[in-house]
């Protein structure tokens, strides 16, 4: 008997729920930013693998640039993509990808997406990654 692997579209809701829960844990008053905590929680500045700007045309089917907050890489991988200008985003998508398959969710209305963007903008990461991409 062969079992069919679930597609990314079938798995994305659970993946987003876990990611959202992780990010929400940093939003509270006790957010751990740099030194860790007594319970061994990972500091926020170590949560993501990378944050970068993907310039327009980097991929053949990608006419617009976006900021990528990448949490995991390989199979599976997940990231949040922010589209728009360096002050406000106009669109936010959660992407879940696994070997030649991928799915996305619109997360622009999620409180955690707004919090994350504001954290990245306020600490200078948004402009720094944008400017760095323009130099390439």
Short mmCIF file of C-alpha atoms in Angstrom, two decimals:
data_model
loop_
_atom_site.label_atom_id
_atom_site.label_comp_id
_atom_site.label_asym_id
_atom_site.label_seq_id
_atom_site.Cartn_x
_atom_site.Cartn_y
_atom_site.Cartn_z
CA UNK A 1 0.00 0.00 0.00
CA UNK A 2 1.37 3.39 -1.02
CA UNK A 3 0.56 6.46 1.01
CA UNK A 4 0.38 9.82 -0.72
CA UNK A 5 2.48 12.59 0.78
CA UNK A 6 0.54 15.72 1.60
CA UNK A 7 1.05 18.74 -0.63
CA UNK A 8 2.27 22.05 0.70
CA UNK A 9 -1.25 23.42 0.27
CA UNK A 10 -2.51 20.66 2.57
CA UNK A 11 0.24 21.32 5.14
CA UNK A 12 0.45 25.11 5.14
CA UNK A 13 -2.24 25.81 7.76
CA UNK A 14 -0.42 23.73 10.37
CA UNK A 15 2.95 25.20 9.45
CA UNK A 16 1.60 28.75 9.72
CA UNK A 17 -0.05 27.97 13.07
CA UNK A 18 3.31 26.82 14.50
CA UNK A 19 5.20 29.80 13.07
CA UNK A 20 2.56 32.23 14.28
CA UNK A 21 2.69 30.73 17.77
CA UNK A 22 6.48 31.11 17.82
CA UNK A 23 6.31 34.75 16.72
CA UNK A 24 3.50 35.55 19.13
CA UNK A 25 5.70 34.35 21.98
CA UNK A 26 8.10 37.22 21.19
CA UNK A 27 5.34 39.85 21.12
CA UNK A 28 4.54 39.77 24.84
CA UNK A 29 6.04 41.95 27.53
CA UNK A 30 8.64 39.29 28.23
CA UNK A 31 10.05 39.12 24.71
CA UNK A 32 13.60 37.84 24.68
CA UNK A 33 15.67 39.79 22.19
CA UNK A 34 19.34 39.08 22.65
CA UNK A 35 20.50 37.07 25.63
CA UNK A 36 18.05 34.18 25.90
CA UNK A 37 16.02 33.38 28.97
CA UNK A 38 16.08 31.10 31.95
CA UNK A 39 13.70 28.66 30.24
CA UNK A 40 16.11 28.27 27.31
CA UNK A 41 13.99 30.19 24.80
CA UNK A 42 15.83 31.19 21.66
CA UNK A 43 16.46 34.95 21.48
CA UNK A 44 14.39 36.77 18.84
CA UNK A 45 17.49 37.90 16.94
CA UNK A 46 18.32 34.18 16.43
CA UNK A 47 14.82 33.04 15.42
CA UNK A 48 15.10 33.56 11.66
CA UNK A 49 17.80 32.26 9.34
CA UNK A 50 17.90 35.48 7.38
CA UNK A 51 16.18 38.69 6.45
CA UNK A 52 16.94 40.07 3.02
CA UNK A 53 15.54 41.99 0.09
CA UNK A 54 14.85 40.07 -3.11
CA UNK A 55 15.17 42.58 -5.94
CA UNK A 56 12.68 42.62 -8.83
CA UNK A 57 13.61 40.12 -11.53
CA UNK A 58 15.74 37.94 -9.28
CA UNK A 59 13.56 35.05 -10.43
CA UNK A 60 12.12 34.90 -13.96
CA UNK A 61 8.50 34.99 -12.72
CA UNK A 62 9.05 37.74 -10.12
CA UNK A 63 8.33 41.28 -11.37
CA UNK A 64 8.25 42.93 -7.91
CA UNK A 65 10.82 43.05 -5.16
CA UNK A 66 10.05 41.90 -1.63
CA UNK A 67 11.57 41.51 1.81
CA UNK A 68 12.02 37.89 2.87
CA UNK A 69 12.01 36.83 6.53
CA UNK A 70 13.25 33.25 6.15
CA UNK A 71 12.72 30.89 9.09
CA UNK A 72 13.84 27.59 7.59
CA UNK A 73 15.52 26.37 4.45
CA UNK A 74 15.70 23.10 2.55
CA UNK A 75 12.83 20.68 2.64
CA UNK A 76 10.56 22.01 3.98
CA UNK A 77 11.26 25.72 4.16
CA UNK A 78 9.14 28.66 5.21
CA UNK A 79 9.29 32.41 5.01
CA UNK A 80 7.23 35.57 5.23
CA UNK A 81 7.39 37.90 2.25
CA UNK A 82 6.61 41.59 2.62
CA UNK A 83 5.79 43.65 -0.49
CA UNK A 84 5.63 47.44 -0.67
CA UNK A 85 7.81 50.29 0.45
CA UNK A 86 10.30 50.49 3.29
CA UNK A 87 7.83 52.18 5.65
CA UNK A 88 4.62 50.20 5.16
CA UNK A 89 3.99 46.89 3.47
CA UNK A 90 1.08 46.53 1.07
CA UNK A 91 1.04 42.74 1.01
CA UNK A 92 2.38 40.01 3.32
CA UNK A 93 2.47 36.32 2.44
CA UNK A 94 3.52 33.25 4.38
CA UNK A 95 5.19 30.71 2.07
CA UNK A 96 5.65 27.02 2.82
CA UNK A 97 7.78 25.09 0.31
CA UNK A 98 9.02 21.54 0.01
CA UNK A 99 10.87 20.10 -2.99
CA UNK A 100 9.16 21.34 -6.17
CA UNK A 101 5.98 22.26 -4.32
CA UNK A 102 4.89 25.41 -2.55
CA UNK A 103 1.90 27.22 -1.15
CA UNK A 104 1.21 30.68 0.23
CA UNK A 105 -1.21 32.33 2.63
CA UNK A 106 -2.16 35.99 2.76
CA UNK A 107 -1.13 37.13 6.26
CA UNK A 108 -1.37 40.90 5.73
CA UNK A 109 -4.20 41.18 8.25
CA UNK A 110 -2.42 39.15 10.91
CA UNK A 111 -1.36 41.15 13.97
CA UNK A 112 1.89 39.19 14.13
CA UNK A 113 2.84 40.22 10.58
CA UNK A 114 2.45 43.90 11.49
CA UNK A 115 4.44 43.41 14.68
CA UNK A 116 7.25 41.61 12.82
CA UNK A 117 7.45 44.27 10.09
CA UNK A 118 7.57 47.05 12.69
CA UNK A 119 10.35 45.27 14.61
CA UNK A 120 12.40 44.85 11.44
CA UNK A 121 11.75 48.42 10.32
CA UNK A 122 12.48 49.99 13.70
CA UNK A 123 15.77 48.15 14.16
CA UNK A 124 16.93 49.32 10.72
CA UNK A 125 16.92 45.93 9.02
CA UNK A 126 14.39 46.91 6.34
CA UNK A 127 16.41 49.83 4.98
CA UNK A 128 19.75 48.09 5.45
CA UNK A 129 18.73 45.03 3.43
CA UNK A 130 17.09 47.21 0.76
CA UNK A 131 20.19 49.39 0.40
CA UNK A 132 22.47 46.34 0.33
CA UNK A 133 20.43 44.79 -2.50
CA UNK A 134 20.68 48.03 -4.51
CA UNK A 135 24.48 47.84 -4.35
CA UNK A 136 24.59 44.41 -6.04
#
